[in-house]
Tab-separated table of C-alpha atoms and ligand atoms in Angstrom:
chain	number	residue	atom	x	y	z
A	1	MET	CA	73.395	109.324	102.896
A	2	ALA	CA	74.426	106.055	101.373
A	3	ARG	CA	74.615	102.425	102.384
A	4	ILE	CA	78.213	101.324	101.884
A	5	VAL	CA	79.980	97.979	102.335
A	6	GLN	CA	83.674	98.601	102.963
A	7	LYS	CA	86.095	95.671	102.739
A	8	PHE	CA	89.602	95.901	104.186
A	9	GLY	CA	92.200	93.371	102.979
A	10	GLY	CA	95.083	91.837	104.942
A	11	THR	CA	97.637	94.642	104.527
A	12	SER	CA	94.977	97.215	105.487
A	13	VAL	CA	94.573	95.506	108.900
A	14	ALA	CA	98.141	94.179	109.179
A	15	ASP	CA	98.802	95.469	112.681
A	16	ILE	CA	97.231	97.388	115.565
A	17	ASP	CA	98.115	100.805	114.093
A	18	ARG	CA	96.611	99.877	110.737
A	19	ILE	CA	93.422	98.658	112.446
A	20	ARG	CA	93.217	101.960	114.364
A	21	SER	CA	93.617	103.897	111.137
A	22	VAL	CA	90.923	101.842	109.388
A	23	ALA	CA	88.603	102.488	112.383
A	24	LYS	CA	89.139	106.260	111.893
A	25	ARG	CA	88.269	106.000	108.215
A	26	ILE	CA	85.095	104.077	109.028
A	27	LYS	CA	84.109	106.622	111.683
A	28	CYS	CA	84.381	109.441	109.121
A	29	TYR	CA	81.896	107.649	106.840
A	30	ALA	CA	79.556	106.809	109.720
A	31	ASP	CA	79.694	110.350	111.128
A	32	ALA	CA	78.745	111.703	107.703
A	33	GLY	CA	75.432	109.841	108.096
A	34	ASN	CA	76.186	106.800	105.953
A	35	GLU	CA	75.146	103.269	106.872
A	36	VAL	CA	78.421	101.370	107.049
A	37	VAL	CA	78.950	97.607	106.927
A	38	VAL	CA	82.556	96.490	107.196
A	39	VAL	CA	84.041	93.200	105.949
A	40	VAL	CA	87.539	92.316	107.098
A	41	SER	CA	90.281	89.897	106.081
A	42	ALA	CA	92.767	88.279	108.424
A	43	MET	CA	95.854	90.341	109.281
A	44	ALA	CA	98.465	90.062	106.506
A	45	GLY	CA	100.318	86.710	106.650
A	46	VAL	CA	97.972	85.141	109.199
A	47	THR	CA	95.996	82.929	106.773
A	48	ASN	CA	99.288	81.566	105.342
A	49	GLN	CA	100.501	80.774	108.851
A	50	LEU	CA	97.263	79.018	109.746
A	51	ILE	CA	97.365	76.945	106.539
A	52	GLY	CA	100.972	76.068	107.348
A	53	TRP	CA	99.965	74.782	110.746
A	54	THR	CA	97.264	72.542	109.288
A	55	SER	CA	99.848	70.848	107.049
A	56	GLU	CA	102.460	70.706	109.800
A	57	ILE	CA	100.268	68.840	112.246
A	58	SER	CA	99.460	65.986	109.824
A	59	LYS	CA	99.659	64.854	106.223
A	60	LEU	CA	95.895	64.342	106.366
A	61	HIS	CA	93.759	67.079	104.848
A	62	VAL	CA	90.689	67.084	107.083
A	63	ALA	CA	88.745	69.687	105.085
A	64	PRO	CA	86.127	70.754	107.722
A	65	GLU	CA	88.812	71.153	110.403
A	66	TYR	CA	91.050	73.010	107.960
A	67	ASP	CA	88.211	75.513	107.606
A	68	VAL	CA	87.810	75.798	111.403
A	69	VAL	CA	91.475	76.742	111.634
A	70	VAL	CA	91.838	79.089	108.645
A	71	ALA	CA	88.574	80.959	109.351
A	72	SER	CA	89.943	82.068	112.712
A	73	GLY	CA	92.127	84.841	111.238
A	74	GLU	CA	89.097	86.892	110.237
A	75	GLN	CA	87.525	86.380	113.682
A	76	VAL	CA	90.500	88.131	115.313
A	77	THR	CA	90.396	91.178	113.008
A	78	SER	CA	86.615	91.549	113.368
A	79	GLY	CA	86.866	91.694	117.154
A	80	LEU	CA	89.887	94.005	117.159
A	81	LEU	CA	88.335	96.424	114.664
A	82	SER	CA	85.108	96.470	116.620
A	83	ILE	CA	87.047	97.334	119.815
A	84	ALA	CA	88.969	100.058	117.950
A	85	LEU	CA	85.628	101.536	116.801
A	86	HIS	CA	84.267	101.498	120.349
A	87	ASP	CA	87.407	103.266	121.409
A	88	LEU	CA	86.500	106.080	118.992
A	89	GLY	CA	82.984	106.213	120.394
A	90	VAL	CA	81.379	104.343	117.479
A	91	ASP	CA	78.635	101.796	118.240
A	92	ALA	CA	79.932	98.685	116.503
A	93	ARG	CA	79.353	94.995	116.755
A	94	SER	CA	81.015	92.008	115.152
A	95	TRP	CA	79.412	88.705	114.106
A	96	LEU	CA	80.945	85.426	112.918
A	97	GLY	CA	79.823	83.894	109.666
A	98	TRP	CA	77.601	81.292	111.361
A	99	GLN	CA	75.920	83.876	113.573
A	100	ILE	CA	74.597	85.979	110.701
A	101	PRO	CA	74.309	83.341	109.097
A	102	PHE	CA	76.288	83.478	105.885
A	103	ARG	CA	74.997	80.234	104.353
A	104	THR	CA	77.171	78.333	101.887
A	105	ASP	CA	77.315	74.947	100.211
A	106	GLY	CA	79.364	72.237	101.926
A	107	VAL	CA	82.478	72.374	99.720
A	108	HIS	CA	85.071	73.082	102.380
A	109	GLY	CA	87.937	75.310	101.251
A	110	THR	CA	86.068	76.710	98.210
A	111	ALA	CA	82.512	77.038	99.447
A	112	ARG	CA	79.941	79.110	97.540
A	113	ILE	CA	77.564	81.495	99.251
A	114	SER	CA	73.907	80.480	98.885
A	115	GLN	CA	72.117	82.963	101.129
A	116	ILE	CA	72.795	85.730	103.656
A	117	GLU	CA	70.347	86.575	106.438
A	118	THR	CA	70.460	90.348	106.752
A	119	THR	CA	67.624	91.106	109.207
A	120	GLU	CA	69.779	91.777	112.253
A	121	ILE	CA	72.365	93.778	110.307
A	122	GLU	CA	69.591	95.934	108.870
A	123	GLN	CA	68.183	96.563	112.337
A	124	ARG	CA	71.595	97.621	113.638
A	125	LEU	CA	72.161	99.926	110.670
A	126	LYS	CA	68.805	101.628	111.399
A	127	GLN	CA	70.061	102.341	114.938
A	128	GLY	CA	73.188	103.991	113.472
A	129	HIS	CA	75.519	101.138	114.405
A	130	VAL	CA	78.442	99.890	112.343
A	131	ALA	CA	78.348	96.161	111.497
A	132	VAL	CA	81.707	94.336	111.337
A	133	ILE	CA	81.709	91.024	109.494
A	134	PRO	CA	84.559	88.569	109.013
A	135	GLY	CA	85.082	87.846	105.318
A	136	PHE	CA	86.041	84.457	103.830
A	137	GLN	CA	83.821	82.375	106.162
A	138	GLY	CA	80.337	80.939	106.243
A	139	VAL	CA	78.386	77.985	107.507
A	140	GLY	CA	77.619	74.863	105.498
A	141	PRO	CA	74.411	72.807	105.301
A	142	ASN	CA	75.562	70.572	108.155
A	143	ASN	CA	76.237	73.589	110.385
A	144	ARG	CA	79.998	73.423	110.018
A	145	VAL	CA	82.293	76.398	109.346
A	146	THR	CA	83.246	76.802	105.696
A	147	THR	CA	85.695	79.077	103.864
A	148	LEU	CA	85.380	80.571	100.390
A	149	GLY	CA	88.882	80.105	98.902
A	150	ARG	CA	91.921	82.399	98.935
A	151	GLY	CA	91.039	86.043	98.513
A	152	GLY	CA	87.433	85.150	99.429
A	153	SER	CA	86.757	88.193	101.582
A	154	ASP	CA	86.225	90.172	98.381
A	155	THR	CA	83.387	87.789	97.545
A	156	SER	CA	81.922	88.054	101.060
A	157	ALA	CA	81.850	91.835	100.682
A	158	VAL	CA	80.199	91.822	97.262
A	159	ALA	CA	77.653	89.183	98.313
A	160	LEU	CA	76.754	91.240	101.354
A	161	ALA	CA	76.504	94.408	99.279
A	162	ALA	CA	74.088	92.596	96.937
A	163	ALA	CA	72.025	91.163	99.808
A	164	LEU	CA	71.793	94.572	101.522
A	165	CYS	CA	71.126	96.415	98.244
A	166	ALA	CA	74.074	98.675	99.152
A	167	ASP	CA	74.792	101.747	97.080
A	168	ARG	CA	78.458	100.781	96.800
A	169	CYS	CA	81.020	98.140	97.695
A	170	ASP	CA	84.434	99.671	98.384
A	171	ILE	CA	87.377	97.259	98.346
A	172	TYR	CA	90.271	98.805	100.273
A	173	THR	CA	93.691	97.301	99.548
A	174	ASP	CA	97.378	98.207	99.366
A	175	VAL	CA	97.240	99.765	95.853
A	176	ASP	CA	95.021	102.703	94.973
A	177	GLY	CA	93.088	101.014	92.220
A	178	VAL	CA	93.218	98.549	89.368
A	179	TYR	CA	96.260	99.173	87.210
A	180	THR	CA	96.984	98.324	83.575
A	181	THR	CA	99.092	95.502	85.053
A	182	ASP	CA	100.479	94.552	88.453
A	183	PRO	CA	102.225	97.759	89.591
A	184	ARG	CA	104.626	95.632	91.623
A	185	ILE	CA	106.277	94.283	88.523
A	186	VAL	CA	105.774	97.126	86.034
A	187	ALA	CA	106.735	100.539	87.454
A	188	LYS	CA	105.104	102.214	84.456
A	189	ALA	CA	101.689	100.619	85.073
A	190	ARG	CA	98.861	103.171	84.976
A	191	LYS	CA	95.846	103.401	87.219
A	192	ILE	CA	92.610	102.721	85.363
A	193	GLU	CA	89.807	105.159	86.251
A	194	ARG	CA	86.980	102.929	85.028
A	195	ILE	CA	87.056	99.305	83.930
A	196	THR	CA	84.153	97.174	82.696
A	197	TYR	CA	82.930	94.151	84.674
A	198	GLU	CA	83.851	91.919	81.729
A	199	GLU	CA	87.425	93.194	81.579
A	200	MET	CA	87.846	93.001	85.338
A	201	LEU	CA	86.497	89.481	85.279
A	202	GLU	CA	89.064	88.474	82.645
A	203	MET	CA	91.882	90.323	84.413
A	204	ALA	CA	91.083	88.625	87.745
A	205	SER	CA	90.611	85.158	86.268
A	206	GLN	CA	93.878	85.512	84.319
A	207	GLY	CA	95.814	86.267	87.500
A	208	ALA	CA	95.289	89.906	88.611
A	209	LYS	CA	94.645	89.070	92.241
A	210	VAL	CA	93.576	92.600	93.162
A	211	LEU	CA	90.001	91.207	93.168
A	212	GLN	CA	88.859	87.634	93.574
A	213	THR	CA	87.272	86.397	90.314
A	214	ARG	CA	84.119	85.219	92.003
A	215	ALA	CA	83.649	88.642	93.566
A	216	VAL	CA	83.655	90.306	90.158
A	217	ALA	CA	81.285	87.723	88.700
A	218	LEU	CA	78.870	88.280	91.566
A	219	ALA	CA	79.108	92.074	91.267
A	220	MET	CA	78.394	91.816	87.548
A	221	ARG	CA	75.418	89.535	88.073
A	222	HIS	CA	73.840	91.708	90.768
A	223	GLY	CA	74.908	95.085	89.415
A	224	VAL	CA	76.911	95.923	92.553
A	225	ARG	CA	78.842	99.184	92.152
A	226	LEU	CA	82.365	98.155	92.925
A	227	GLN	CA	85.285	100.422	93.698
A	228	VAL	CA	88.914	99.463	94.397
A	229	LEU	CA	90.902	101.949	96.450
A	230	SER	CA	93.738	102.245	98.959
A	231	SER	CA	93.398	102.320	102.741
A	232	PHE	CA	96.824	103.986	102.829
A	233	SER	CA	95.852	107.160	100.974
A	234	ASP	CA	92.865	109.242	99.924
A	235	ALA	CA	93.585	108.918	96.206
A	236	PRO	CA	90.549	108.214	94.011
A	237	GLY	CA	90.267	104.524	93.120
A	238	THR	CA	89.018	102.488	90.166
A	239	LEU	CA	85.332	102.027	89.479
A	240	VAL	CA	84.140	98.773	87.976
A	241	VAL	CA	81.230	99.711	85.692
A	242	LYS	CA	79.001	98.615	82.824
A	243	GLU	CA	80.395	99.029	79.324
A	244	ASP	CA	78.091	101.937	78.414
A	245	GLU	CA	79.536	103.971	81.301
A	246	ILE	CA	82.887	104.194	79.569
A	247	VAL	CA	83.041	106.807	76.862
A	248	GLU	CA	86.149	105.743	74.931
A	249	GLN	CA	87.252	102.135	75.018
A	250	GLN	CA	90.917	101.143	74.917
A	251	ILE	CA	91.675	98.275	72.549
A	252	VAL	CA	93.752	96.648	75.268
A	253	SER	CA	92.985	97.741	78.841
A	254	GLY	CA	95.385	95.566	80.771
A	255	ILE	CA	97.881	92.744	80.951
A	256	ALA	CA	97.478	89.965	83.509
A	257	TYR	CA	99.820	87.106	84.357
A	258	SER	CA	99.548	83.915	86.262
A	259	PRO	CA	102.987	82.615	87.253
A	260	ASP	CA	101.954	79.342	88.840
A	261	GLU	CA	100.811	77.171	85.957
A	262	ALA	CA	101.776	73.631	84.932
A	263	LYS	CA	101.583	72.055	81.465
A	264	ILE	CA	100.777	68.424	80.855
A	265	THR	CA	101.167	66.677	77.493
A	266	LEU	CA	99.582	63.253	77.024
A	267	ARG	CA	101.438	61.310	74.345
A	268	ARG	CA	99.757	59.106	71.786
A	269	VAL	CA	96.189	59.320	73.138
A	270	LYS	CA	93.728	57.142	71.116
A	271	ASP	CA	91.994	59.427	68.572
A	272	ARG	CA	88.421	58.281	69.099
A	273	PRO	CA	85.194	59.744	70.525
A	274	GLY	CA	84.921	59.772	74.303
A	275	VAL	CA	88.594	59.864	75.198
A	276	ALA	CA	88.781	63.593	75.985
A	277	GLY	CA	85.486	63.269	77.911
A	278	ALA	CA	86.980	60.466	80.019
A	279	ILE	CA	90.223	62.355	80.761
A	280	PHE	CA	88.713	65.732	81.601
A	281	GLY	CA	85.732	64.116	83.346
A	282	SER	CA	88.123	62.314	85.746
A	283	LEU	CA	90.022	65.524	86.403
A	284	ALA	CA	86.730	67.366	87.059
A	285	ASP	CA	85.641	64.611	89.443
A	286	ALA	CA	88.872	65.217	91.346
A	287	ALA	CA	87.966	68.992	91.483
A	288	ILE	CA	90.954	69.855	89.282
A	289	ASN	CA	90.386	72.936	87.139
A	290	VAL	CA	91.768	72.573	83.622
A	291	ASP	CA	92.496	75.808	81.805
A	292	MET	CA	94.054	75.812	78.311
A	293	ILE	CA	93.575	72.723	76.103
A	294	VAL	CA	95.093	71.901	72.696
A	295	GLN	CA	94.750	68.721	70.708
A	296	ASN	CA	97.337	68.250	68.036
A	297	VAL	CA	96.664	66.834	64.557
A	298	THR	CA	96.775	63.123	64.172
A	299	GLU	CA	99.843	61.909	62.363
A	300	ASP	CA	98.892	58.252	61.965
A	301	GLY	CA	95.103	58.607	62.159
A	302	GLU	CA	95.164	56.467	65.301
A	303	THR	CA	96.659	58.537	68.102
A	304	THR	CA	97.164	62.175	68.961
A	305	ASP	CA	98.991	64.331	71.549
A	306	LEU	CA	96.832	66.309	73.981
A	307	THR	CA	98.213	69.296	75.933
A	308	PHE	CA	96.492	71.129	78.772
A	309	THR	CA	97.284	73.323	81.741
A	310	VAL	CA	96.360	73.214	85.432
A	311	SER	CA	97.388	75.303	88.461
A	312	ARG	CA	100.803	74.261	89.728
A	313	VAL	CA	99.302	73.457	93.147
A	314	ASP	CA	97.139	70.803	91.441
A	315	LEU	CA	99.999	69.145	89.545
A	316	ASP	CA	100.621	66.240	91.920
A	317	ARG	CA	96.940	65.381	92.088
A	318	THR	CA	96.675	65.655	88.305
A	319	THR	CA	99.543	63.251	87.719
A	320	SER	CA	98.030	60.728	90.089
A	321	VAL	CA	94.656	60.897	88.281
A	322	LEU	CA	96.475	60.401	84.981
A	323	ASP	CA	98.510	57.478	86.357
A	324	ASP	CA	95.210	55.775	87.239
A	325	LEU	CA	93.735	56.453	83.776
A	326	ARG	CA	96.714	55.376	81.738
A	327	GLY	CA	95.768	51.701	81.637
A	328	ASP	CA	92.110	52.316	80.722
A	329	LEU	CA	92.704	54.933	78.041
A	330	GLY	CA	95.930	53.552	76.632
A	331	PHE	CA	97.947	56.735	76.186
A	332	SER	CA	101.639	55.953	76.028
A	333	ASP	CA	102.930	58.392	78.617
A	334	PHE	CA	102.652	62.017	79.757
A	335	LEU	CA	105.066	64.899	80.302
A	336	ALA	CA	104.549	67.432	83.108
A	337	ASP	CA	106.220	70.844	82.996
A	338	PRO	CA	105.786	72.954	86.149
A	339	THR	CA	107.868	75.889	84.836
A	340	VAL	CA	105.302	77.709	82.707
A	341	ALA	CA	103.311	80.925	83.122
A	342	LYS	CA	100.313	82.405	81.412
A	343	VAL	CA	100.291	85.993	80.149
A	344	SER	CA	97.043	87.557	78.902
A	345	VAL	CA	96.083	90.789	77.195
A	346	VAL	CA	92.520	91.956	77.982
A	347	GLY	CA	90.304	94.600	76.475
A	348	VAL	CA	86.697	94.882	75.267
A	349	GLY	CA	87.964	97.048	72.397
A	350	MET	CA	89.519	93.998	70.729
A	351	ARG	CA	86.007	92.793	69.760
A	352	SER	CA	86.019	95.378	67.003
A	353	GLN	CA	89.699	95.784	66.361
A	354	PRO	CA	91.723	93.115	64.530
A	355	GLY	CA	95.488	92.695	65.011
A	356	VAL	CA	95.693	92.427	68.808
A	357	ALA	CA	96.956	88.851	68.730
A	358	LYS	CA	99.428	89.703	65.975
A	359	THR	CA	100.998	92.465	68.095
A	360	MET	CA	101.233	90.083	70.997
A	361	PHE	CA	102.924	87.284	69.057
A	362	GLN	CA	105.294	89.690	67.277
A	363	THR	CA	106.312	91.415	70.530
A	364	LEU	CA	107.088	88.075	72.187
A	365	ALA	CA	108.958	86.844	69.118
A	366	ASP	CA	111.080	90.019	69.100
A	367	ARG	CA	112.183	89.156	72.650
A	368	GLY	CA	112.911	85.539	71.685
A	369	ILE	CA	110.047	84.253	73.871
A	370	ASN	CA	108.529	81.022	72.608
A	371	ILE	CA	104.714	80.601	72.771
A	372	GLN	CA	103.744	77.093	73.901
A	373	VAL	CA	99.931	77.276	73.984
A	374	ILE	CA	97.447	79.952	72.910
A	375	SER	CA	93.857	80.504	73.978
A	376	THR	CA	91.436	83.309	73.227
A	377	SER	CA	88.055	84.675	74.207
A	378	GLU	CA	86.157	87.585	72.704
A	379	ILE	CA	88.041	90.085	74.876
A	380	LYS	CA	91.299	88.267	75.745
A	381	VAL	CA	94.318	86.542	74.223
A	382	SER	CA	96.399	84.302	76.526
A	383	VAL	CA	99.696	82.604	75.840
A	384	LEU	CA	101.637	80.062	77.809
A	385	ILE	CA	105.400	80.741	78.030
A	386	ALA	CA	108.410	79.571	80.086
A	387	SER	CA	107.977	81.128	83.555
A	388	ASP	CA	111.463	82.664	83.520
A	389	TYR	CA	110.236	85.144	80.898
A	390	THR	CA	107.074	86.249	82.671
A	391	GLU	CA	108.191	89.718	83.743
A	392	LEU	CA	109.992	90.411	80.503
A	393	ALA	CA	106.853	89.456	78.544
A	394	VAL	CA	104.501	91.532	80.688
A	395	ARG	CA	106.736	94.625	80.433
A	396	ALA	CA	107.235	94.263	76.679
A	397	LEU	CA	103.497	93.839	76.029
A	398	HIS	CA	102.671	96.762	78.317
A	399	THR	CA	104.876	98.971	76.179
A	400	ALA	CA	103.721	97.441	72.864
A	401	TYR	CA	100.047	98.248	73.552
A	402	GLY	CA	100.880	101.840	74.558
A	403	LEU	CA	99.937	101.338	78.188
A	404	ASP	CA	103.100	102.767	79.777
A	405	SER	CA	102.598	105.774	82.000
A	406	GLN	CA	104.639	108.827	81.118
A	407	THR	CA	105.700	109.194	84.742
A	408	ALA	CA	107.388	106.141	86.245
A	409	GLY	CA	106.173	104.676	89.549
A	410	MET	CA	102.808	104.298	91.173
A	411	THR	CA	100.629	107.413	91.166
B	1	ADP	P1	94.260	92.396	99.841
B	1	ADP	O1	95.065	91.716	100.900
B	1	ADP	O2	93.934	93.810	100.169
B	1	ADP	O3	93.054	91.591	99.413
B	1	ADP	P2	95.710	91.459	97.507
B	1	ADP	O4	97.157	91.175	97.784
B	1	ADP	O5	94.781	90.305	97.424
B	1	ADP	O6	95.206	92.540	98.580
B	1	ADP	O7	95.590	92.304	96.147
B	1	ADP	C1	96.306	93.479	95.989
B	1	ADP	C2	97.533	93.197	95.107
B	1	ADP	O8	97.124	92.814	93.823
B	1	ADP	C3	98.423	94.390	94.872
B	1	ADP	O9	99.370	94.534	95.913
B	1	ADP	C4	99.079	94.089	93.523
B	1	ADP	O10	100.406	93.617	93.666
B	1	ADP	C5	98.246	92.929	92.956
B	1	ADP	N1	97.824	93.182	91.567
B	1	ADP	C6	97.915	92.275	90.550
B	1	ADP	N2	97.476	92.788	89.424
B	1	ADP	C7	97.054	94.036	89.700
B	1	ADP	C8	96.468	95.088	88.897
B	1	ADP	N3	96.221	94.940	87.584
B	1	ADP	N4	96.158	96.254	89.514
B	1	ADP	C9	96.377	96.432	90.809
B	1	ADP	N5	96.923	95.479	91.619
B	1	ADP	C10	97.261	94.282	91.076
B	2	LIG	N1	92.318	85.747	104.584
B	2	LIG	C1	91.930	85.046	103.368
B	2	LIG	C2	93.156	84.907	102.461
B	2	LIG	O1	94.242	85.318	102.810
B	2	LIG	C3	90.798	85.721	102.648
B	2	LIG	C4	91.107	87.103	102.137
B	2	LIG	O2	92.040	87.766	102.615
B	2	LIG	O3	90.375	87.565	101.255
B	2	LIG	O4	93.037	84.341	101.407
B	3	MG	MG1	92.825	89.974	98.075
């Protein structure tokens, strides 16, 4: 008998038939004597529609009310799944985030979980009941509904697994595991049997949306055993594990891409202490996440060009922060390019193996793809390229690092 948290993403609960099929899967686990806690997403497409309505009704972004609206998708699936379980004779009950409560900070739209009260869930589990919890939502310090950011149900599931000391957290989605790259764009992508937390963290933060980055970070911190698998098949999934659980490390385990980046270049920024602090401090105050940064050499000893990237959705806000700063900091102007993408190669094996970056640069050069910005960490090399070349670059790198599967198509 095990205590398992099972999370079902949007496509897994996309319609009534899918919800019924998920209920059957849950019943099998419960009938086998396991304690099962289920976390659900909104039905596929629902969160996008709800977000659309909040922008259609007004130009104003009233963050707490936005959360009231977008959290509702998960409420619907929790109730429907609970009904489907009853229909199969399973004792189930759903809660909303505030009823548990799932406590978060007050940052609407990207709230962080601070504490989960598990007493009632534990009692229900002891009685053999199945607990159904809506992902993505919580309650802030002032008792208002909060949401955790797109893809946040993964984080809800992992946080709950940690709080309940669950034996496993199974993330059910529409692919049967973590692949060497997005199987939707590379038919030869291979399923990875085991991936380290560190690699999964880099893959997710560099764009592999199969898991939300924060969910992986949380799993790593609390040692939650995480598994990614499909709700559409019974194929074995991918286990996210500690490094010492992998016998032979690949040099490069996967390729991630993030298509929605924007590049900003500030021209002739004064080359003196404090300027970068003022620019990036103002962007941080506006909650804009800056990713890659390069400062070019000074030609005249007085001024320099500074290039950085942000998410494309943050571009308008970034340019308005920079417009306000221009007078104070005296840079001459700035250029914004919203047609860039980031491609990253990830692997813990590159710590001990030189030449990974060289292969990357050479492969891109052979395809005539220009590299605009480079950034590295111990286990990752990322490059910024024109977004038109994203798929070409990912496919070429996948082949160059020997990741192609011998049999085409998803396994
Ligand atoms: P869910 O709605 O179940 O949370 P998501 O759409 O958030 O599902 O994540 C699953 C998707 O992640 C897949 O359909 C796939 O296209 C994408 N994906 C991106 N990179 C990878 C990868 N390396 N391995 C597997 N899936 C990936
Ligand atoms: N429904 C939310 C979203 O679409 C949360 C999730 O699915 O994880 O982002
Ligand atoms: Mg997701």
